[in-house]
Coordinates of C-alpha atoms in Angstrom, one line a residue:
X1 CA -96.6 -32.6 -54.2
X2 CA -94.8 -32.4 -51.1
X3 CA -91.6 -30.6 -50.4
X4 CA -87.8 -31.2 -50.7
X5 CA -85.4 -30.2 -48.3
X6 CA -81.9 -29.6 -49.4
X7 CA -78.6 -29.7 -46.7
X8 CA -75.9 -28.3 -48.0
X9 CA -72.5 -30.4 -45.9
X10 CA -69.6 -28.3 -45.8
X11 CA -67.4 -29.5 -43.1
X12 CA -64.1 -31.1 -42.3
X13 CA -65.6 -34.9 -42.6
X14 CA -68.1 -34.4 -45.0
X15 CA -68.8 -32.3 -47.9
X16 CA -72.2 -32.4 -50.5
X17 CA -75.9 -31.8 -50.9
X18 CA -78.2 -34.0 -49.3
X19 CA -81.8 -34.4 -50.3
X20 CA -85.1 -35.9 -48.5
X21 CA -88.6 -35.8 -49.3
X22 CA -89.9 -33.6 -46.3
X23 CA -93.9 -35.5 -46.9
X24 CA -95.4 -38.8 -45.6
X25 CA -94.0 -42.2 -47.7
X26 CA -97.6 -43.8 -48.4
X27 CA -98.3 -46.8 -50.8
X28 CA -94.7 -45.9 -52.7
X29 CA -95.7 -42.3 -52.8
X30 CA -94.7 -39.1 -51.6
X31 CA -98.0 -37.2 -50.7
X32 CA -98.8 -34.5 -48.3
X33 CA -100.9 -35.1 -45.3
X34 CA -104.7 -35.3 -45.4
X35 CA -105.0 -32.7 -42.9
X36 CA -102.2 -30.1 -43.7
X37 CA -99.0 -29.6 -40.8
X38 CA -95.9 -29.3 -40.0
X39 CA -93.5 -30.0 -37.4
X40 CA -90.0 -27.9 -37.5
X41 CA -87.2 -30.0 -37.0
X42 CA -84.5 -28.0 -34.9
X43 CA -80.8 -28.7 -34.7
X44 CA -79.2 -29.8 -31.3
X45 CA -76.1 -27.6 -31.3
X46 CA -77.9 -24.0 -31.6
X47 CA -81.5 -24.5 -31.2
X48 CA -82.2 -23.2 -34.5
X49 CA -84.6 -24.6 -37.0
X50 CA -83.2 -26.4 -39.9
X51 CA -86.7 -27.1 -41.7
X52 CA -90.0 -28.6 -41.4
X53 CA -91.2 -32.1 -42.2
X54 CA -95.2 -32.9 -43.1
X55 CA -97.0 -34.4 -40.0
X56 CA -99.3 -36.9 -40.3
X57 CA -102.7 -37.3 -38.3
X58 CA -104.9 -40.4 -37.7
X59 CA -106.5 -39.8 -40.8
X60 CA -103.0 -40.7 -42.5
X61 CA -102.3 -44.3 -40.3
X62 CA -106.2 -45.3 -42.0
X63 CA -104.5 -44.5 -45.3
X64 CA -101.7 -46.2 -45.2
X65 CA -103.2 -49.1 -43.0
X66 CA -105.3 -49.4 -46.4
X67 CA -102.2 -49.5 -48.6
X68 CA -100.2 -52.3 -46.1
X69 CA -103.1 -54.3 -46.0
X70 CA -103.6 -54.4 -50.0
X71 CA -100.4 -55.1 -50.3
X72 CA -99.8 -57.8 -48.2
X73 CA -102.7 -59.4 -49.6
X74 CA -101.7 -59.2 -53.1
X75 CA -98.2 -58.4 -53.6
X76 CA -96.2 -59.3 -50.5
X77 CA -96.7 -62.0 -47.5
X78 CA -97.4 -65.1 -48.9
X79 CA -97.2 -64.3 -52.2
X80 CA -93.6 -63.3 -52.4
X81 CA -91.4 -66.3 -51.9
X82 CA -88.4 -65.5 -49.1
X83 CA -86.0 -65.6 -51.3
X84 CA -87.4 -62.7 -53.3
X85 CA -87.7 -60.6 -50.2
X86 CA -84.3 -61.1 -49.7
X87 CA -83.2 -60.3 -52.6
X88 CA -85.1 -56.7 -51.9
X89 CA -83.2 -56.2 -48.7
X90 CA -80.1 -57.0 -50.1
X91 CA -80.6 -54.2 -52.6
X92 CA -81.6 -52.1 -49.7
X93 CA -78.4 -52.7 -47.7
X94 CA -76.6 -52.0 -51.4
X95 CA -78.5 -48.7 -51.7
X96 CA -77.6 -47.5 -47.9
X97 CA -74.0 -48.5 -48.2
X98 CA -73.9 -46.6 -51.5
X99 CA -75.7 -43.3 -49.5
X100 CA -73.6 -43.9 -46.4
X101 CA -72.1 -41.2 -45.9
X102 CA -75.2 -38.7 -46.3
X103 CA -77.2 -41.1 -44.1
X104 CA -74.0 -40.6 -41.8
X105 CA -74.3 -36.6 -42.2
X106 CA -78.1 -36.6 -41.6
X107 CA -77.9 -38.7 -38.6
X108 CA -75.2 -36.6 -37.5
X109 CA -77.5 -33.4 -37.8
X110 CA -80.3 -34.4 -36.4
X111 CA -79.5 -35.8 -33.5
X112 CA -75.8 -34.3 -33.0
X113 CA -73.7 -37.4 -32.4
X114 CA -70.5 -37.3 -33.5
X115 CA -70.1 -38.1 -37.5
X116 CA -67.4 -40.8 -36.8
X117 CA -69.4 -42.3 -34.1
X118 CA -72.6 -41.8 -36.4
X119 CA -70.9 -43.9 -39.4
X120 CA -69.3 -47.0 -37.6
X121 CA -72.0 -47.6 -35.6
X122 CA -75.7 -46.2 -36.4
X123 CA -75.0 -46.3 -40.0
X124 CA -72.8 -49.2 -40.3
X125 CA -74.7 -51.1 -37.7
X126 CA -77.8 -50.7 -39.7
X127 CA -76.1 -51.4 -43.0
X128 CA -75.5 -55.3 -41.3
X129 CA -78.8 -55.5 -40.0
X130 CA -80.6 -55.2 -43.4
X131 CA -78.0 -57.3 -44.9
X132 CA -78.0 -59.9 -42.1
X133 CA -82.4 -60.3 -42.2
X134 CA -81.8 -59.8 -46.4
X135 CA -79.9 -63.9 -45.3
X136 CA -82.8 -64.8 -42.8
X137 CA -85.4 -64.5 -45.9
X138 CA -85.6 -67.8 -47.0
X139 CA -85.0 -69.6 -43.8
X140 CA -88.1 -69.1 -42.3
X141 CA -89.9 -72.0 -42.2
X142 CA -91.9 -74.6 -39.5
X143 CA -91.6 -78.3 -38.7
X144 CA -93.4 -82.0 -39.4
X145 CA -94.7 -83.1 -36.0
X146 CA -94.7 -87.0 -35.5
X147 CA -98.1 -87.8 -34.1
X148 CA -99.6 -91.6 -35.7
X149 CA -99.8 -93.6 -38.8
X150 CA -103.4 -92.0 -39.7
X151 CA -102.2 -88.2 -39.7
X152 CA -99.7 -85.9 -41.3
X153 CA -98.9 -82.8 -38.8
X154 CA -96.8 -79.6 -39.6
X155 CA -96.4 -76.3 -38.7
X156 CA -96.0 -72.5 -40.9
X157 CA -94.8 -69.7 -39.3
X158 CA -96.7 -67.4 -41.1
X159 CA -96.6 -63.7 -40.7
X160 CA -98.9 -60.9 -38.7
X161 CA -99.4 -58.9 -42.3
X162 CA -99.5 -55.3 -41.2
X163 CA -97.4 -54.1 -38.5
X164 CA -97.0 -51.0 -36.8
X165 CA -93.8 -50.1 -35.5
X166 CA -92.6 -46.7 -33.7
X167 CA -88.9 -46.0 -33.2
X168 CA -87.3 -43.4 -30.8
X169 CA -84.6 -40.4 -31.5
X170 CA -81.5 -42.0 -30.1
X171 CA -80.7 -43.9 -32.9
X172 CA -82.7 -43.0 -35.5
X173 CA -81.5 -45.3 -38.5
X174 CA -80.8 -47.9 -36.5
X175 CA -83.5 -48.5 -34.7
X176 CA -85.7 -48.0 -38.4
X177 CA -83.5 -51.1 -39.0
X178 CA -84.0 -53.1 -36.5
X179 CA -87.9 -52.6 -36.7
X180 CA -87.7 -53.1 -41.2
X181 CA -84.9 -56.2 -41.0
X182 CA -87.3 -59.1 -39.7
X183 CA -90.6 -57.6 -40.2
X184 CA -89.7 -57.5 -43.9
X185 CA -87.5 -60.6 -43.8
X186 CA -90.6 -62.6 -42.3
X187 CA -93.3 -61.2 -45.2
X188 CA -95.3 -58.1 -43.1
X189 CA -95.8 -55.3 -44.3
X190 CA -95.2 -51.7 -42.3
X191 CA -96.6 -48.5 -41.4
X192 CA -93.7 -47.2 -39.5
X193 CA -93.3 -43.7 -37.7
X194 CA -90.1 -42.4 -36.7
X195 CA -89.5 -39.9 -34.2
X196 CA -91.0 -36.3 -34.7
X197 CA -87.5 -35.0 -33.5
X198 CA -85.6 -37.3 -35.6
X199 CA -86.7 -38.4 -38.7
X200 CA -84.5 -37.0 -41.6
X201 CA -83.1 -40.8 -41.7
X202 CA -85.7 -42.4 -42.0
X203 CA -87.0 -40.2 -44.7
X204 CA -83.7 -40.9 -46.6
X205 CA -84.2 -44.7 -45.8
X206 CA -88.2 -44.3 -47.6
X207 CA -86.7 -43.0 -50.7
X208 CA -83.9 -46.0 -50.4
X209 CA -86.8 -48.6 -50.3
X210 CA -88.5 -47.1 -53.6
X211 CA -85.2 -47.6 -55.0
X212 CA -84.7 -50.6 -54.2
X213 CA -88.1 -51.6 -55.9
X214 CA -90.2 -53.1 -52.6
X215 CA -94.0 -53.3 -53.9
X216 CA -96.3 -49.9 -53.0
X217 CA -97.5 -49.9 -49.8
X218 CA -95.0 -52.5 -48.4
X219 CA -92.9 -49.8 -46.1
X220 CA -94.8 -47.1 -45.0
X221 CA -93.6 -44.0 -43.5
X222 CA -95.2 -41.5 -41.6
X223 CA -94.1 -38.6 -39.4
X224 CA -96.1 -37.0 -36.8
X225 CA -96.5 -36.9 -32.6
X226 CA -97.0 -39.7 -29.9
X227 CA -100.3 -38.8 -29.6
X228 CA -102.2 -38.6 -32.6
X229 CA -100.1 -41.1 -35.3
X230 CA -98.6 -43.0 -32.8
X231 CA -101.6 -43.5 -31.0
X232 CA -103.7 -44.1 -33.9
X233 CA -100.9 -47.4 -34.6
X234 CA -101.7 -48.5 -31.1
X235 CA -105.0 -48.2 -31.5
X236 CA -105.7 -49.3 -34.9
X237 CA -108.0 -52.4 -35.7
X238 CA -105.9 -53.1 -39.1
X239 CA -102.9 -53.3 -37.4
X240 CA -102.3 -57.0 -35.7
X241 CA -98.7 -56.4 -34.0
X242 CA -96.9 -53.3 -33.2
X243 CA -93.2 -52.6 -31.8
X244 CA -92.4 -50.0 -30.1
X245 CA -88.8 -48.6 -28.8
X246 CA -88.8 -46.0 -26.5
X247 CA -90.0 -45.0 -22.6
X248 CA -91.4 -47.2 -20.3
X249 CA -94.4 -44.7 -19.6
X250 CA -95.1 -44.8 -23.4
X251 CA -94.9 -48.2 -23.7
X252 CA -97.7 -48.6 -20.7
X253 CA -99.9 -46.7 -23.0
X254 CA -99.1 -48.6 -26.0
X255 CA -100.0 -51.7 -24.6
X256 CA -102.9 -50.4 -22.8
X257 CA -104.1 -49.1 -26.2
X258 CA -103.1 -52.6 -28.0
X259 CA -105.4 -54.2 -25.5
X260 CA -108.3 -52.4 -25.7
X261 CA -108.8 -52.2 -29.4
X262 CA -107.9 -55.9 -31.4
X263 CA -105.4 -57.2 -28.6
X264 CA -102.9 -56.5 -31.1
X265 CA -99.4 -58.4 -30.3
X266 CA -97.2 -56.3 -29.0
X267 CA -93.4 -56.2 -28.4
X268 CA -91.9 -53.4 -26.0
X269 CA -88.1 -51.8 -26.1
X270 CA -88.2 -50.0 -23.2
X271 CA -86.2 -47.6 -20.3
X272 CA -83.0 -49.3 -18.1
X273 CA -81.4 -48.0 -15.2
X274 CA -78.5 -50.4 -15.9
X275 CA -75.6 -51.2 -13.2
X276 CA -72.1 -51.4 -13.8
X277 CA -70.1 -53.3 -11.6
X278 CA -66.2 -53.5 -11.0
X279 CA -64.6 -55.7 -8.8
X280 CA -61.3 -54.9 -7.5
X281 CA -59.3 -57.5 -9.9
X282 CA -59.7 -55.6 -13.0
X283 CA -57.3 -53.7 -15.4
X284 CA -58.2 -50.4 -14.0
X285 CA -57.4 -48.1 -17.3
X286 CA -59.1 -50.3 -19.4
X287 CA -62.2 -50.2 -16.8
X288 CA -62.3 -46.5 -16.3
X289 CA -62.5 -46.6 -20.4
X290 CA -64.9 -48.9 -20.8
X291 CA -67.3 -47.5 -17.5
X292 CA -67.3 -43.8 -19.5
X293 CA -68.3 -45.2 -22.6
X294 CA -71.3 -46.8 -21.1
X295 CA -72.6 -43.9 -19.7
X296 CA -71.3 -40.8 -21.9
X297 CA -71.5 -42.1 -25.2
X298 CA -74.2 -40.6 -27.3
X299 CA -74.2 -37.9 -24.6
X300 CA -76.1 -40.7 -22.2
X301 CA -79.1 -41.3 -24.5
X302 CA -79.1 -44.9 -24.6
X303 CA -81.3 -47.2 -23.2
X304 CA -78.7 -49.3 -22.0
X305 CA -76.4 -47.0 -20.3
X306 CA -74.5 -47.8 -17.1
X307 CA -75.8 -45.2 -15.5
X308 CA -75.1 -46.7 -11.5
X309 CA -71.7 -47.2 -11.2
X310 CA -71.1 -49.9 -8.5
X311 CA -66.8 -49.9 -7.4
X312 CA -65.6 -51.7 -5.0
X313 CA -64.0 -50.4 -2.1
X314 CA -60.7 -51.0 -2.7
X315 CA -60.1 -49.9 -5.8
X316 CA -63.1 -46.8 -5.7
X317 CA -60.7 -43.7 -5.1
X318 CA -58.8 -44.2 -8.0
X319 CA -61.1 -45.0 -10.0
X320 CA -63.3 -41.9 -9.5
X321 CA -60.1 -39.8 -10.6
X322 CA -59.9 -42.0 -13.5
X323 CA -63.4 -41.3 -14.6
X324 CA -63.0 -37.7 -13.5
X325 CA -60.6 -37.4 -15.6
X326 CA -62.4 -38.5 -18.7
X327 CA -65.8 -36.3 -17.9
X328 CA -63.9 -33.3 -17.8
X329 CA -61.6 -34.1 -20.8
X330 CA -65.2 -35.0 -22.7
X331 CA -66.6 -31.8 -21.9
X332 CA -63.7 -29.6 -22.9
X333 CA -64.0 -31.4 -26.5
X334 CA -67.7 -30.8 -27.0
X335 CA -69.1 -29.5 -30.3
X336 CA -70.0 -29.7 -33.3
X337 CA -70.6 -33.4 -34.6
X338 CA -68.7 -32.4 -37.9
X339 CA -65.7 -31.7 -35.8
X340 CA -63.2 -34.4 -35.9
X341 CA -62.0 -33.4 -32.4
X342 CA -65.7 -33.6 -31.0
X343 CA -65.6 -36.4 -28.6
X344 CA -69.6 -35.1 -26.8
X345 CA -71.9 -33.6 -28.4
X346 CA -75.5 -31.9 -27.2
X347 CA -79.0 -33.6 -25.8
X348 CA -81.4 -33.9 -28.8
X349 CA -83.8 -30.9 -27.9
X350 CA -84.3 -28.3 -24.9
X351 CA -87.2 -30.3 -24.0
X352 CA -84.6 -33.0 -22.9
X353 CA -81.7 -30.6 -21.8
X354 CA -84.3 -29.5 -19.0
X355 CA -85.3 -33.0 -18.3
X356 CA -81.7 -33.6 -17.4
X357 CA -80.6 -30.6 -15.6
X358 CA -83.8 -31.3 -13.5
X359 CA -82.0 -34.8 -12.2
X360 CA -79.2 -33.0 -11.5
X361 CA -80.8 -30.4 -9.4
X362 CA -82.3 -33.4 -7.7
X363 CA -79.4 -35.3 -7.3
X364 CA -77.9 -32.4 -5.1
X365 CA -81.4 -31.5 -3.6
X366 CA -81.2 -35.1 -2.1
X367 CA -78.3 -34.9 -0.7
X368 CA -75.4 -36.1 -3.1
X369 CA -72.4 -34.7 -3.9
X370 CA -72.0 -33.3 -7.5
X371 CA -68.6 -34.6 -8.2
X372 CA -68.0 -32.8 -11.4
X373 CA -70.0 -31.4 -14.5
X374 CA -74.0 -30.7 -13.7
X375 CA -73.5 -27.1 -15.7
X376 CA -74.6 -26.5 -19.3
X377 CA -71.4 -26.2 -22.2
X378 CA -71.7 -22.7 -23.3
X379 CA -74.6 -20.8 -23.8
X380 CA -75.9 -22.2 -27.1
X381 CA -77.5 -25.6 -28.2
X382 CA -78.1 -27.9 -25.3
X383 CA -75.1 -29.2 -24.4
X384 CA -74.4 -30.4 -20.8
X385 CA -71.4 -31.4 -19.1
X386 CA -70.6 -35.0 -18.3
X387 CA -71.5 -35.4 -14.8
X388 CA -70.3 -37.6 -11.8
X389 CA -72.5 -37.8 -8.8
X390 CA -71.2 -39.6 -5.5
X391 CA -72.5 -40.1 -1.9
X392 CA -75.4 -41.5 -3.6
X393 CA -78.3 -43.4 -1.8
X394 CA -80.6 -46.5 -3.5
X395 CA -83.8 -44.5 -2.6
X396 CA -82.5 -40.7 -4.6
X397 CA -84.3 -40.3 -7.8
X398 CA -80.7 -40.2 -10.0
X399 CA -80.8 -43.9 -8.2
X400 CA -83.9 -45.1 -9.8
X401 CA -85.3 -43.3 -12.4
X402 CA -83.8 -43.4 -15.9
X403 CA -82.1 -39.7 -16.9
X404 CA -81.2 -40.6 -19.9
X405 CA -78.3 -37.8 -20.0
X406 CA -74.7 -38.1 -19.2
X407 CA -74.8 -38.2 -15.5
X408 CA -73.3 -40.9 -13.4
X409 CA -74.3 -41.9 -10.0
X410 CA -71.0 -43.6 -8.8
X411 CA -71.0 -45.5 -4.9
X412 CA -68.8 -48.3 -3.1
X413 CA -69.6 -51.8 -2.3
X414 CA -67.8 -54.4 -0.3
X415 CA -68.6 -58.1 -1.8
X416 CA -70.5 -60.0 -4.2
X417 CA -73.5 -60.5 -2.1
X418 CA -73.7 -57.2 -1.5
X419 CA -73.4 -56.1 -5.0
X420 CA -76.2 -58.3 -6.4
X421 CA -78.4 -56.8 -4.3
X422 CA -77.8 -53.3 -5.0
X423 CA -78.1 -53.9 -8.8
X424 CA -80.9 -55.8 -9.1
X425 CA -82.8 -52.9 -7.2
X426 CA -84.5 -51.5 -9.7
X427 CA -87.9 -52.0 -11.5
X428 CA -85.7 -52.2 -14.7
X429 CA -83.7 -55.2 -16.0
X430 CA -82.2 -54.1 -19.8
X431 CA -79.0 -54.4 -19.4
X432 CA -75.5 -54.9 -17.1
X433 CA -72.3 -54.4 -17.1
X434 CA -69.9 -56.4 -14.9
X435 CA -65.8 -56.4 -14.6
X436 CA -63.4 -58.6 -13.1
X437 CA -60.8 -61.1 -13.8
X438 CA -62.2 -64.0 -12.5
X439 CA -64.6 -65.9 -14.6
X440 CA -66.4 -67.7 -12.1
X441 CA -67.5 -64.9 -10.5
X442 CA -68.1 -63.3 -14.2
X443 CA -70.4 -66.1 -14.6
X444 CA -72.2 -66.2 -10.9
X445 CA -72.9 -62.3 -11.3
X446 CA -73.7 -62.8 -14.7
X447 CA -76.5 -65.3 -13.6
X448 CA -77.9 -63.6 -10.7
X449 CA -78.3 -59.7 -12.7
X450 CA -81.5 -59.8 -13.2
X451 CA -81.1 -57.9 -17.2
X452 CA -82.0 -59.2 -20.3
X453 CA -78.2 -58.2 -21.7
X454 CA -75.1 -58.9 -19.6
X455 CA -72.1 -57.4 -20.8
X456 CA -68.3 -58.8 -19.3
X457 CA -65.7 -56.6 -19.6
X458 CA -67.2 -54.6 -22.0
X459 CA -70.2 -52.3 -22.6
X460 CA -72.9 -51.6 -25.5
X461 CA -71.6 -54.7 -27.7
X462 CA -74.7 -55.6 -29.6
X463 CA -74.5 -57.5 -32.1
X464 CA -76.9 -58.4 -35.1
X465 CA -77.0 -61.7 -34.5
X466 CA -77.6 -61.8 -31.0
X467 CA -80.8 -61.0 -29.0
X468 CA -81.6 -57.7 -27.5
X469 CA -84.8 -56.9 -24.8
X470 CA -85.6 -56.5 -21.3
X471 CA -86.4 -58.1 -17.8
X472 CA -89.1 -56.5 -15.8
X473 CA -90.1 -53.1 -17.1
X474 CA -87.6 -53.1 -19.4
X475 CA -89.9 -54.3 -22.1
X476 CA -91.5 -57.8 -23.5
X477 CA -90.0 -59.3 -26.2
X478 CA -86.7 -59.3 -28.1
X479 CA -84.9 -57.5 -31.2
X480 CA -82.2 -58.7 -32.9
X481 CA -80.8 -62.5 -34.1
X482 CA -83.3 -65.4 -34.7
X483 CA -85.6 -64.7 -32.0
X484 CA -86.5 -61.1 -33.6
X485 CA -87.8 -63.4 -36.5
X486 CA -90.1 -65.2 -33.4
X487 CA -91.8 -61.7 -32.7
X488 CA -93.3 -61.0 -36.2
X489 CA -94.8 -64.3 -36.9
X490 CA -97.5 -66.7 -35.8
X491 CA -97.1 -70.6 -35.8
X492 CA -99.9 -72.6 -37.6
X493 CA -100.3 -76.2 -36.8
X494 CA -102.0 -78.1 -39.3
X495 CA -103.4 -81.6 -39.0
X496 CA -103.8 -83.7 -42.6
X497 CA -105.8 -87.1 -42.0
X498 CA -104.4 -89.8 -43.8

């Protein structure tokens, strides 16, 4: 049988024992990979290993393909009426608000965001998401098509059956609800890997869906690397769609491997290099607030994070102090995410502390001027300080390739024109972020960004019910809303003569 792993929470916000199953979630059993390995699961904040999780090979994905498949033709898809499957996601969202706060703690170890953050909006946010799809169940359904007297037309949106999906380490248990929410709501069934830095979530989450009494081999979870399991999902001729969040390189080589096995449908969550742009009109403090959330929060590892920083002229000056202000007051409260007074906390591993620290060597090898931040917080764990780059040019790297680290690339501009064309200089399109007072310029910039997400006077405000995807190579497809319910099924027409 495969191992437990026991945390032991002793802190200021949270205090308990929190278990997971440490093997691979396969046709409602915990079992231990065909091929026996491990992969050591290291904490953020001092580099030490906390424990090791079971890691899953190609050999695994055929196993649990088998199990999905099974079920969806006997237990799930069409033979489980919506309303039933909603019924199972609502005891799902029960079961996680119930376990909150240890999904919070978990979340908050493994990836070292802040516990407060970690509850409102990871664990919260996923809480709704479940609960929202758990509503969409039972509303799935197609249309009768008018043609002539002599024949009776219709559609069924049916779904794929089994679907692979492959979430990243940013947001762990979010993103595992994102992926579940429609693909369940819609009838699929799942073979689902999570991160091989991140999955102690989504490990709690399996042990959640047991719980809640989903058929065997409805949710399947397995951990393991890029390259062998989530390869093998890409590749796998049982599969029919996979979703994928994560790097635009990866997602290349997910669709490429989609392609050239069955075709597979494929939706893509992919990198950003998103602008935020404030006019001169705005409320400044309220800006400068906004602006450092959108690029510091989770330490800069989101995919949507305003990571150019467009100011205009007038108003630039003051509101690099402003934001200057803020990086440095971040970095002096970084630490431990079970600190209440921890406002930034460390990358996820060393292998992307180094990515970072790279970009900012380049950033001042190219000629910008490092601002403030660029060193590393102390000498344990991976923490680096918020950092503001200026005298920045559209052709540096820190210009047009996504960091994904809390490093801002902050430079002037004179008028809307000029603006527009700055931002939309980029192969990406995720997301935007634009301030000002006047809403028909809110609503010409708006239109002319070229992002699938355009956010006015705010930043990072997703919301359940409203779509989330990409322009360009930002991804295909979208998460999120209705339109998520669009990406896991497949219309039918069908034509009755009369």
């Amino acid at each position: 049988m495969p191992a437990t792993y026991t945390h032991n929470f002793d802190t200021s916000v949270f205090k308990g024992k929190v278990t997971i199953n440490t093997g691979l979630f396969i046709d409602g059993k915990w079992v231990d990979p065909i091929e026996p390995a491990t992969i050591d699961v290291v904490d953020p904040t001092n580099g030490q290993v906390i424990t090791s999780v079971s890691a899953g090979s190609t050999k695994d994905v055929d196993v649990a393909v088998a199990a999905a498949k099974k079920a969806y033709k006997t237990v799930w898809g069409l033979h489980t009426p919506g309303y039933e499957r909603g019924q199972l996601l609502g005891k799902l969202a029960d079961l996680m608000e119930k376990h909150a706060e240890e999904l919070t703690a978990l979340e908050a170890l493994n990836v070292g965001k802040t516990f407060k953050h970690a509850r409102v909006a990871d664990v919260g946010g996923a809480i709704k998401c479940i609960r929202y799809y758990a509503g969409w169940a039972d509303k799935v359904h197609g249309q009768t098509i008018e043609t002539n007297d002599s024949k009776f037309a219709y559609t069924r949106h049916e779904p794929f059956g089994v679907v692979g999906q492959i979430v990243p380490w940013n947001f762990p248990l979010g993103m595992v609800a994102w992926k579940l929410g429609p693909a369940l709501a819609t009838g699929n069934t799942i073979v689902l890997k999570p991160s091989e830095l991140t999955p102690f979530t989504a490990l709690k989450m399996a042990q959640l869906v047991q719980e809640a009494g989903f058929p065997p081999g409805v949710v399947n979870i397995i951990n393991g690397y890029g390259n062998t399991v989530g390869q093998s999902i890409s590749e796998h001729q049982g599969i029919a769609k996979v979703a994928f969040t994560g790097s635009t390189l990866t997602g290349r080589k997910i669709l490429k491997a989609a392609a050239e096995s069955n075709l597979k449908v494929v939706t893509l969550e992919l990198g950003g290099k998103s602008p935020t742009i404030i006019f001169d009109d705005v409320d400044l403090q309220k800006t400068v607030q906004w602006a450092a959330m959108a690029i510091f929060y989770n330490m800069g590892q989101v995919c949507t994070a305003g990571s150019r920083i467009f100011v205009q002229e007038s108003i630039y000056d003051k509101f690099l102090a402003g934001m200057t202000a803020i990086a440095n007051a971040m970095g002096q409260a970084a630490g431990s995410p079970f600190n209440e007074t921890t406002q930034h906390g460390p990358q996820v591993s060393k292998t992307q502390f180094d990515r970072v620290m790279g970009y900012i060597n380049a950033g001042k090898s190219e000629g910008a001027t490092l601002h403030t931040g660029g060193t590393q917080i102390g000498t344990e764990g991976f923490f680096i300080q918020p950092t503001i780059f200026t005298d920045v040019k559209p052709d540096m790297k820190i210009m047009r390739e996504e960091i994904f680290g809390p490093v801002a690339a902050i430079t002037k501009f004179k008028d809307e024109a000029e603006v527009i064309e700055l931002a939309n200089d980029t192969s990406y399109g995720l997301a935007s972020n634009i301030f000002t007072e006047n809403v028909g310029r809110a609503i010409r910039v708006s239109n002319a960004i070229e992002s699938g997400s355009v956010w006015v006077n705010c930043a990072l405000e997703s919301d359940v019910g409203v779509p989330f995807g990409g322009y360009k190579q930002s991804g295909i497809g979208r998460e999120l809303g209705q339109y998520a319910l669009d990406t896991y099924t497949q219309v039918k027409a069908v034509h009755v003569k009369l």
